[in-house]
Short mmCIF file of C-alpha atoms (C1' of nucleotides) in Angstrom, two decimals:
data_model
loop_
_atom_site.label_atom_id
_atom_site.label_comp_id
_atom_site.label_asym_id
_atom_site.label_seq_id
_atom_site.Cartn_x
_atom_site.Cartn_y
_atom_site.Cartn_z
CA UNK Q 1 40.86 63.09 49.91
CA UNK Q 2 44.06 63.32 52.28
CA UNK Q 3 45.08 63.29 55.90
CA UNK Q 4 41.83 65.44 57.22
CA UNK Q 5 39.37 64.68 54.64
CA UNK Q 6 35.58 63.22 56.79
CA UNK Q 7 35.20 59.78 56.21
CA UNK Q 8 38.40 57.84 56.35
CA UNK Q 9 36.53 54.89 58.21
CA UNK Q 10 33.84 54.45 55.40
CA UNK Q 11 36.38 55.45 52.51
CA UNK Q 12 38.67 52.60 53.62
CA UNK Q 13 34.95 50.04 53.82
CA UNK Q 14 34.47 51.35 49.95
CA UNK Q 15 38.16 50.64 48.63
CA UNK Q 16 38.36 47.43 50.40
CA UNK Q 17 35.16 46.12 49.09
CA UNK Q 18 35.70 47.04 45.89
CA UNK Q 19 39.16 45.70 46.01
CA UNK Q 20 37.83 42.04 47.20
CA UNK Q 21 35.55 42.09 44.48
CA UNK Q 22 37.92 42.71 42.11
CA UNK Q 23 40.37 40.61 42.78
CA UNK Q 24 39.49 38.59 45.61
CA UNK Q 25 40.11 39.15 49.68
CA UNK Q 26 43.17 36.76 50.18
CA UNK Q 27 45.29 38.75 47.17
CA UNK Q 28 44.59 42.19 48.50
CA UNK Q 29 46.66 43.82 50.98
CA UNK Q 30 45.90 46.40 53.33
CA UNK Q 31 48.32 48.73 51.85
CA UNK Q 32 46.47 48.68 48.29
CA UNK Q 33 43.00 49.42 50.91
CA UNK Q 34 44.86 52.28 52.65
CA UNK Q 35 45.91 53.39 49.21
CA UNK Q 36 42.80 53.40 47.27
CA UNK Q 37 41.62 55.37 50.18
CA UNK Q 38 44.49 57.94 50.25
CA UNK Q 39 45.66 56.74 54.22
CA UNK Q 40 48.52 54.84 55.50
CA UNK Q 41 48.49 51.40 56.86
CA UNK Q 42 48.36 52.30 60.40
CA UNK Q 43 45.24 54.30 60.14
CA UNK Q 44 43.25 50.72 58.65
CA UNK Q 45 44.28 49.13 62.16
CA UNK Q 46 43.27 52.11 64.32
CA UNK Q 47 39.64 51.46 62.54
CA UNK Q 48 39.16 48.14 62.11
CA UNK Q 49 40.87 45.55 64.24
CA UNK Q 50 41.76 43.44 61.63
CA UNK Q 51 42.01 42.79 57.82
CA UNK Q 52 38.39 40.81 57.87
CA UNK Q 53 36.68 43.65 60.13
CA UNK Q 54 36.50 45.77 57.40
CA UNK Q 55 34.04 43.82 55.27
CA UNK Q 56 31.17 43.92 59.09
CA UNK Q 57 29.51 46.23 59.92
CA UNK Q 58 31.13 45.80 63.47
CA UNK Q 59 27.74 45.30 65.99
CA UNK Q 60 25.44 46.87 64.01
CA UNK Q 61 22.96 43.50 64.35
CA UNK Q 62 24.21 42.48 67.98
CA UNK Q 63 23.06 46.37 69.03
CA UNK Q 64 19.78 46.39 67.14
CA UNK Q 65 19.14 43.54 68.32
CA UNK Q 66 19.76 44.58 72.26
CA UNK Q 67 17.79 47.59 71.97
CA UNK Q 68 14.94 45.74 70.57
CA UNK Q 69 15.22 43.24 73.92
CA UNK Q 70 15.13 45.94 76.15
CA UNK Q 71 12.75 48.30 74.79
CA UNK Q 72 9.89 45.58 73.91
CA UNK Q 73 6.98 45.61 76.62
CA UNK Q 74 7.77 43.32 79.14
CA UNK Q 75 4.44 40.67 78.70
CA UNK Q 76 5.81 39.85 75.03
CA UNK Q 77 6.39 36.37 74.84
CA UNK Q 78 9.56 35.49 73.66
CA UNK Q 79 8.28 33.65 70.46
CA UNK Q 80 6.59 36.23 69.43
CA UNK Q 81 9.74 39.00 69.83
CA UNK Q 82 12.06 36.89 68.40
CA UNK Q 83 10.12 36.46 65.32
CA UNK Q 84 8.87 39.95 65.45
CA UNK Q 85 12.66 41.09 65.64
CA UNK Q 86 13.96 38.59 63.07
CA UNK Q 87 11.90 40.35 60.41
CA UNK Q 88 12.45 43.96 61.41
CA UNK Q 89 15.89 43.75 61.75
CA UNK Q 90 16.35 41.46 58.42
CA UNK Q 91 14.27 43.89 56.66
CA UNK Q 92 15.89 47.12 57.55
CA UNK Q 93 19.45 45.86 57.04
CA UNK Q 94 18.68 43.61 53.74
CA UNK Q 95 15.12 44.05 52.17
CA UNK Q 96 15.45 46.17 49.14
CA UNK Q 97 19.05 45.52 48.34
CA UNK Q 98 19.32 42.15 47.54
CA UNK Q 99 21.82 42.35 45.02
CA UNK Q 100 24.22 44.31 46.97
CA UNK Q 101 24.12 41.60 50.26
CA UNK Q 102 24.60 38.64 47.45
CA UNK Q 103 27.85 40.32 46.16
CA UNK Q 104 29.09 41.00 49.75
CA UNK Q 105 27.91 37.31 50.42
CA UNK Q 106 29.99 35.86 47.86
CA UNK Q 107 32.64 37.40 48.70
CA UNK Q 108 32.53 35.71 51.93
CA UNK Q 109 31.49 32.08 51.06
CA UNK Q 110 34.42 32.28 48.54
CA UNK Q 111 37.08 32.84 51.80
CA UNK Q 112 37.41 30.86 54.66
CA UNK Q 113 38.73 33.48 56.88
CA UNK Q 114 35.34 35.31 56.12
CA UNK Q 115 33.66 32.76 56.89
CA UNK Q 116 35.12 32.34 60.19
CA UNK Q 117 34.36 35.87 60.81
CA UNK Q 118 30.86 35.35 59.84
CA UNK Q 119 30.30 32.68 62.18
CA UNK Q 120 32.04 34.75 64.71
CA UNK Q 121 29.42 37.38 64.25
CA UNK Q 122 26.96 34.80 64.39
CA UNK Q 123 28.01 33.64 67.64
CA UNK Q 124 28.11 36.98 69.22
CA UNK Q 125 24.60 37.85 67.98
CA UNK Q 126 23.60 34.84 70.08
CA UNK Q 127 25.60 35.88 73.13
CA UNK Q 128 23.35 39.34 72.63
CA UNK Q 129 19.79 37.49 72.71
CA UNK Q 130 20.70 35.26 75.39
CA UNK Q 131 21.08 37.05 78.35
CA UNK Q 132 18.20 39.43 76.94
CA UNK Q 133 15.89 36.49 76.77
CA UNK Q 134 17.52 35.25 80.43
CA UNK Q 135 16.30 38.63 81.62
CA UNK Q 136 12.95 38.26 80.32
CA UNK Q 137 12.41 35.15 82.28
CA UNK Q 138 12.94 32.64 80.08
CA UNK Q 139 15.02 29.77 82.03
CA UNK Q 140 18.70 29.66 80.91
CA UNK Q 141 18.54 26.38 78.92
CA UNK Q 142 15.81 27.35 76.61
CA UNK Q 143 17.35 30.81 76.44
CA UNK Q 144 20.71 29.44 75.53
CA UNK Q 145 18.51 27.46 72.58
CA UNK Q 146 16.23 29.68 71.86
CA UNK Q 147 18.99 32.29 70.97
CA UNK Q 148 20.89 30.00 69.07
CA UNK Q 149 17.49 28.79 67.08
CA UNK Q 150 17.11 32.21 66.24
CA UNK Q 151 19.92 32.77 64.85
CA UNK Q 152 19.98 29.82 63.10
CA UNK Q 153 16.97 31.02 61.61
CA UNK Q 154 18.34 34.22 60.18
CA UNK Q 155 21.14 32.73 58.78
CA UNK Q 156 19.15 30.28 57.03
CA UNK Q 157 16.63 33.00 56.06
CA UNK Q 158 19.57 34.47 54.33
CA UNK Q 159 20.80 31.98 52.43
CA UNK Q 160 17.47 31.60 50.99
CA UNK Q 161 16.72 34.82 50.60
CA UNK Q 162 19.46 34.90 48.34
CA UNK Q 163 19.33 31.93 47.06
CA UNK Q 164 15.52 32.58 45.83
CA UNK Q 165 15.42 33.26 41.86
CA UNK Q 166 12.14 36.18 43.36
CA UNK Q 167 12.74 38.41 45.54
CA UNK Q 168 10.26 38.20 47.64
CA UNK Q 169 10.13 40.33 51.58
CA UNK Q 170 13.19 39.23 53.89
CA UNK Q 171 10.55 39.49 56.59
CA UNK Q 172 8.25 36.64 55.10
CA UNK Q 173 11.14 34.60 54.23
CA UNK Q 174 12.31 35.02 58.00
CA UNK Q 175 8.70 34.28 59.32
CA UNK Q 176 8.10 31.00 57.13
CA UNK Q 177 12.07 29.62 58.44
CA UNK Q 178 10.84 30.65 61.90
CA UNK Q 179 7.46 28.46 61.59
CA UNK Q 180 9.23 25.72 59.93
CA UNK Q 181 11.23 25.20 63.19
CA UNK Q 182 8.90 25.79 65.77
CA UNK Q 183 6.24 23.95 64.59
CA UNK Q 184 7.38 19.99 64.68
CA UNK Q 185 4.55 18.44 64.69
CA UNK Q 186 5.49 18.32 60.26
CA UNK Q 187 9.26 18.71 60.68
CA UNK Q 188 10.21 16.42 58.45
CA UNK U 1 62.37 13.04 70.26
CA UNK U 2 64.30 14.13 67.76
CA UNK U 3 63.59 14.14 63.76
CA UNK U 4 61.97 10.50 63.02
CA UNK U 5 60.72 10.07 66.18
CA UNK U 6 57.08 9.24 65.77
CA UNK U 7 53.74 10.92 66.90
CA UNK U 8 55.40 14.51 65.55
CA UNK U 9 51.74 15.43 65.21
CA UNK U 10 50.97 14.43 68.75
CA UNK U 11 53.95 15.97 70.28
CA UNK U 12 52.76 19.31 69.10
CA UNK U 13 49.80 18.97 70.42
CA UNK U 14 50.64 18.39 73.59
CA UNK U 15 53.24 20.92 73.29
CA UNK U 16 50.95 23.58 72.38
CA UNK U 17 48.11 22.23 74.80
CA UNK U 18 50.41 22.52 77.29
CA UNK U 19 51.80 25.96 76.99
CA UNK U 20 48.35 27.67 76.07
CA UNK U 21 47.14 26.43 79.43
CA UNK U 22 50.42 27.39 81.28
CA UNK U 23 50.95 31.30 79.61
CA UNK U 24 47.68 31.54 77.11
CA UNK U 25 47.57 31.23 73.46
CA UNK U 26 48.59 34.61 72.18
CA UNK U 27 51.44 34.66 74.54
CA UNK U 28 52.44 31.48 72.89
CA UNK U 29 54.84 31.38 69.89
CA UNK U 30 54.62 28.88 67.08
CA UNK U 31 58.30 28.67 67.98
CA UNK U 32 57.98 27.35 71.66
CA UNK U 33 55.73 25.08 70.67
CA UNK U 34 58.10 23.31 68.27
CA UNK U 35 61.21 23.89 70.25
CA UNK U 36 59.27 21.98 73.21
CA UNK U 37 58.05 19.32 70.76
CA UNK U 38 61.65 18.66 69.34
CA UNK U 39 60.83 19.89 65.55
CA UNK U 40 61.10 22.91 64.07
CA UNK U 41 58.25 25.47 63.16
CA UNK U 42 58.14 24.76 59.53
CA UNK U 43 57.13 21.04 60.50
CA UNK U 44 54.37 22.57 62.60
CA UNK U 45 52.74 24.47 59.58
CA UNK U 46 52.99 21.23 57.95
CA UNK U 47 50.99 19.47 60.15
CA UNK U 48 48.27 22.06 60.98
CA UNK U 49 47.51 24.76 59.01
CA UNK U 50 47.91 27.60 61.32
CA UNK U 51 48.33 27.85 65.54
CA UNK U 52 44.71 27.72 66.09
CA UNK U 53 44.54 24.27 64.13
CA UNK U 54 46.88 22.26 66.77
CA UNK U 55 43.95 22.99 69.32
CA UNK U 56 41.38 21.72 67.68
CA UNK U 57 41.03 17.55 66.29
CA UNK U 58 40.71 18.21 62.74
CA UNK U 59 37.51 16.95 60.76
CA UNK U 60 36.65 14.39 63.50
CA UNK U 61 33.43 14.88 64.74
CA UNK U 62 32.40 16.03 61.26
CA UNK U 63 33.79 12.89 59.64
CA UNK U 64 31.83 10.75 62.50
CA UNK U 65 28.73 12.84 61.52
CA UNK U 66 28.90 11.90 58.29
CA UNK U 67 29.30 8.47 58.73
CA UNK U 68 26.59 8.02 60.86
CA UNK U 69 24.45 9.76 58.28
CA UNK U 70 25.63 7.89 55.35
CA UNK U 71 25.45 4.28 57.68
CA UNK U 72 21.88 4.55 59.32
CA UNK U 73 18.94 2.99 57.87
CA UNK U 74 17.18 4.81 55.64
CA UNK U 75 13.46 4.29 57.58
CA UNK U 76 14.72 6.05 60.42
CA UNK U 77 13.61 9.46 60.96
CA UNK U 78 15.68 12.81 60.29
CA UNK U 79 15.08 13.79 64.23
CA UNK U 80 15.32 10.40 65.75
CA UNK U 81 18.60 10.06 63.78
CA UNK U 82 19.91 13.40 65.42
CA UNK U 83 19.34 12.93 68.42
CA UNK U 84 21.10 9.48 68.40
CA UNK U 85 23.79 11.03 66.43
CA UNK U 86 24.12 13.66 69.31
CA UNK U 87 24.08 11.47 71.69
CA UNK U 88 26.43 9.00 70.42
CA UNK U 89 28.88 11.50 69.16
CA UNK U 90 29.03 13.55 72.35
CA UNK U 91 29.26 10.51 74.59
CA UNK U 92 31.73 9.36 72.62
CA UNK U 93 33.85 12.43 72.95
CA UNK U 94 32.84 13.80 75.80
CA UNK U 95 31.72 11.49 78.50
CA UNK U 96 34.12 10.51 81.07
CA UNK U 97 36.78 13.41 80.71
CA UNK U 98 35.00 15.98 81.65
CA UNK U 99 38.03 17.58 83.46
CA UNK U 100 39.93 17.75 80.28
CA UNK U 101 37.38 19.09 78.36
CA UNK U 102 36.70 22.13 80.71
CA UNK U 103 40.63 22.92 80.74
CA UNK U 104 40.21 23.25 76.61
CA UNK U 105 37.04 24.92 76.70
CA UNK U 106 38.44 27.26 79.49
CA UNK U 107 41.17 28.20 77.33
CA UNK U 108 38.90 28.29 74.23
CA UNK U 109 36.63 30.90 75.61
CA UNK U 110 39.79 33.26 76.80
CA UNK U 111 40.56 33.73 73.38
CA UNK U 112 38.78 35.04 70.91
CA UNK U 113 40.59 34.09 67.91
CA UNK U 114 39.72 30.55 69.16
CA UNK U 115 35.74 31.02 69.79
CA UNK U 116 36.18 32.47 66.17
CA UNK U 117 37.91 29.16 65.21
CA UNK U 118 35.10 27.24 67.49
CA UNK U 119 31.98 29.05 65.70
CA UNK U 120 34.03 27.76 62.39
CA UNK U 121 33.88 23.97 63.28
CA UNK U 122 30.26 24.35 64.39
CA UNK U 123 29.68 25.95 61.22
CA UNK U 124 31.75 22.63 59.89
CA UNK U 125 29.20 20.35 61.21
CA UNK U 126 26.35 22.29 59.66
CA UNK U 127 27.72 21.95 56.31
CA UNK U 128 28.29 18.05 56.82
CA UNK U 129 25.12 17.57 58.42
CA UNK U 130 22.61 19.54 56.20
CA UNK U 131 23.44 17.35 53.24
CA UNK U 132 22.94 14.77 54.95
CA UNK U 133 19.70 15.41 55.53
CA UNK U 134 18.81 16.28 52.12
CA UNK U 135 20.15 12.53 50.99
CA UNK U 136 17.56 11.04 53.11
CA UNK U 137 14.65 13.28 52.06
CA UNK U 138 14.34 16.35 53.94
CA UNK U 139 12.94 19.33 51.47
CA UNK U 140 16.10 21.77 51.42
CA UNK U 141 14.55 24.28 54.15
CA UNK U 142 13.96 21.74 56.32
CA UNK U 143 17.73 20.05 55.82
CA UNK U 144 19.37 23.62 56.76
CA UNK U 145 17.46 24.25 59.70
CA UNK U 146 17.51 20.98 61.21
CA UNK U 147 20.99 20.66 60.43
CA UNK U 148 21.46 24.08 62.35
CA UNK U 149 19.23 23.22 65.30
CA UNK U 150 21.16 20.17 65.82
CA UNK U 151 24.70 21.70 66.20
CA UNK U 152 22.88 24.48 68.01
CA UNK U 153 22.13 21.23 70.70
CA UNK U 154 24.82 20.11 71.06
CA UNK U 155 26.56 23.11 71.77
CA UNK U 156 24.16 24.41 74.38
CA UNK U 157 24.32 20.57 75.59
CA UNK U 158 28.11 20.87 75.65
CA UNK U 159 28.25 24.20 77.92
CA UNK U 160 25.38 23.18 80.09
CA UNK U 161 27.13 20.00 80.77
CA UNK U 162 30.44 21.60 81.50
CA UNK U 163 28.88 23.99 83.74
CA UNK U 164 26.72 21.09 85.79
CA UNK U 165 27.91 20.61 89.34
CA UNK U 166 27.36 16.90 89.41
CA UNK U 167 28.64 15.18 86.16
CA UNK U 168 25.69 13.66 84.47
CA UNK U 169 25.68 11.13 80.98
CA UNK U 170 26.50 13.70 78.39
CA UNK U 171 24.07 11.56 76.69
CA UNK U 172 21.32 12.47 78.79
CA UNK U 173 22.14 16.29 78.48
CA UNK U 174 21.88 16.02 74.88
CA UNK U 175 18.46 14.50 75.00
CA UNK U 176 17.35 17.42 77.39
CA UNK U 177 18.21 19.62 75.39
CA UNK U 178 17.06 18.44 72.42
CA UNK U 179 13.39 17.57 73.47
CA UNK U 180 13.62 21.41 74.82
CA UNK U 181 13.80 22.68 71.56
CA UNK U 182 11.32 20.45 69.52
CA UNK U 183 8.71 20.39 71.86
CA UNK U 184 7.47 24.12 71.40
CA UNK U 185 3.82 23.12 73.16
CA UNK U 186 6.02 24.45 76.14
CA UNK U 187 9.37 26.16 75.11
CA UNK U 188 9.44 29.06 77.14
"C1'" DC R 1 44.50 86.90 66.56
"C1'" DT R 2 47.37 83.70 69.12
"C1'" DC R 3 47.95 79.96 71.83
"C1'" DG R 4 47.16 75.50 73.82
"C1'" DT R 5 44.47 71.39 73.99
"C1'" DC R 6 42.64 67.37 71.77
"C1'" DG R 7 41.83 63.88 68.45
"C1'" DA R 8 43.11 61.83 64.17
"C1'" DT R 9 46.80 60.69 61.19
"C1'" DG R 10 51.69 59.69 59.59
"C1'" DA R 11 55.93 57.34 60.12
"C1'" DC R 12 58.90 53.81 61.70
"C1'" DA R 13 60.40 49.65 63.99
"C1'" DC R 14 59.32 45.28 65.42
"C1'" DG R 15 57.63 40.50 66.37
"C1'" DT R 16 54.81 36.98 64.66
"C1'" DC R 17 52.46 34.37 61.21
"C1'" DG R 18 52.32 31.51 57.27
"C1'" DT R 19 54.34 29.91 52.68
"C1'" DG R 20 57.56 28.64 48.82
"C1'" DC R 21 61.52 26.40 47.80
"C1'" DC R 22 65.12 23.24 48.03
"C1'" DA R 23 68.34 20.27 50.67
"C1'" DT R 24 68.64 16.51 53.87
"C1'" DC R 25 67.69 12.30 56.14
"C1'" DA R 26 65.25 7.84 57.30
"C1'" DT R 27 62.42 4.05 55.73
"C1'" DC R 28 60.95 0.69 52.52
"C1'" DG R 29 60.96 -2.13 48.34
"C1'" DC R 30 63.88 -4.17 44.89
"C1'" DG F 1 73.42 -2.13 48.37
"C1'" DC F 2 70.28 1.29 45.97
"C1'" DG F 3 66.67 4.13 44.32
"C1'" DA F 4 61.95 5.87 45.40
"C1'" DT F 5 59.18 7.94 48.78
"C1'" DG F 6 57.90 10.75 52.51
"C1'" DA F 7 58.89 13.58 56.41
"C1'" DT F 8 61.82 17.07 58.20
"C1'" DG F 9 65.28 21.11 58.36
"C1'" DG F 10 66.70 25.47 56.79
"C1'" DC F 11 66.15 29.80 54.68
"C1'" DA F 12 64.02 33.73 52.64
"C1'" DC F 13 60.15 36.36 52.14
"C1'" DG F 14 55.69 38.92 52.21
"C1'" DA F 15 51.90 40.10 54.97
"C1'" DC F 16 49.71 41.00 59.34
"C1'" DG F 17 49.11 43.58 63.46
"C1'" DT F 18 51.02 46.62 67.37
"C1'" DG F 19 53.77 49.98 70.14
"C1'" DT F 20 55.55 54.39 70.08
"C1'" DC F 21 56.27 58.98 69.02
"C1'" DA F 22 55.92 62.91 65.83
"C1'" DT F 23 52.81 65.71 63.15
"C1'" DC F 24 48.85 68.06 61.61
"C1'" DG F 25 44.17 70.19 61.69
"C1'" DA F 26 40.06 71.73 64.38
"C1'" DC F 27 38.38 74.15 68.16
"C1'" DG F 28 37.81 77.07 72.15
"C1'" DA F 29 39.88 80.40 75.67
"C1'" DG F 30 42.01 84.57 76.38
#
DNA sequence: CTCGTCGATGACACGTCGTGCCATCATCGC
DNA sequence: GCGATGATGGCACGACGTGTCATCGACGAG
């Protein structure tokens, strides 16, 4: 596990995690990440931009999420693919491993600068679906709200996902946040 | 504008306003913002806790959420009270200095370790917002999601009405937006 | 088999950020 | 006057992130 070994970029996503864990993401440097992982310091910053990076998974969601604009048939109403796409990707990235997200999770509700990051991510999910949803027709006000109602929805899906004492599907949880918002008429 | 001169805190912000607009934030030093301000740089980590912070006003809009929340009837309605409490807050805040708002925003959106900061103090509002909510009665799913959606307007609200032509009531945007998302019968 | 290219890594220097600690100075109350 | 209080200056320090060049292994051409 040296200089050439395959894998430097996930052996690096290991030792860090485990290192926040342990002891938390503020007290860990990235030289006790690059050592865990048997690199140097420079190599971490030629793989992730910064100290937080490490704990994304860079644009996994964002990219999922474009190729599911592009690739749906064209008469799909954009209700229907954002809900449709809210459960597919929730379930493939968090259905099944519950416990693993809530430990990642808590690492980054316990850190502000995660959280930042988090909302950062966030954000840039939304500036994926917008222009998708712009180039499905939808007018650009209610795509600009419509993207960040999504995503609101996810992120609340998540929370109580996890929050849940059940685990129940990510995909119904997702669907029953998604109703609850677009269906005003009971709000409240 | 030496030592005790008063409005330190305001100096540095017009310090650092200044330069980010003149040579961009990362180009900007902590140093050159305090050496144009008259203090020195330890004073400015005293005052904000890190560059980004001098850009942004604190807990204000936050602190007005919550004491519109904590000050409104009771009878009134969760989304009758948001939209008011958009409206009044943006208006507030916004309305009238539109110019000066753009030049922030312009320089907010360059940088990306300020959107990051910007996503944060959304996220800010959420957090102030969605308790809110659950004081006056809204079930906990309802509380997040609401308290999402309304951040989610007035953001949309704020870029729409930044990138308007003819300045309109920010007020008015607001309520556009906001009737766009909670009136599904025709969202798309 | 040797050589040369290419990409990933190591190694070092450097500027900036942000904090801990203590000294210094002005203001206010007595 | 004089002490308490609060804001500032000054300094050292660790960590972060980047620029630059050297080094090493894999791979294909001959």
């Amino acid at each position: 596990m040296g200089r050439w070994t395959p894998g430097a970029r996930g052996r690096l996503e290991q030792a860090a995690l485990e290192l926040f864990v342990e002891q938390g993401f503020a007290a860990t440097t990235v030289p006790q990440i690059t050592e865990r992982a048997g690199l140097t310091t420079r190599t971490f910053f030629r793989h992730f931009a910064d100290k937080r990076e490490v704990f994304f998974d860079g644009d996994a969601i964002p990219q999922a999420a474009r190729r599911l604009l592009e690739q749906a048939p064209a008469d799909v109403d954009p209700l229907t693919l954002l809900r449709h796409g809210l459960r597919r990707v929730g379930v493939e990235r968090f259905d099944g491993r519950r416990e693993e997200v809530r430990r990642r999770r808590e690492v980054i509700l316990a850190e502000p600068a995660l959280r930042e990051r988090d909302a950062q991510k966030r954000d840039d999910l939304v500036g994926v679906l917008r222009p998708g949803l712009l180039a499905r027709g939808v007018d650009p006000l209610g795509a600009a709200l419509l993207a960040e109602a999504a995503v609101a929805v996810l992120h609340v899906a998540l929370e109580s996902w996890l929050a849940e004492t059940a685990e129940r599907s990510f995909g119904d949880v997702t669907d029953a946040c998604f109703d609850r918002l677009f269906v005003p008429a009971a709000p409240v």
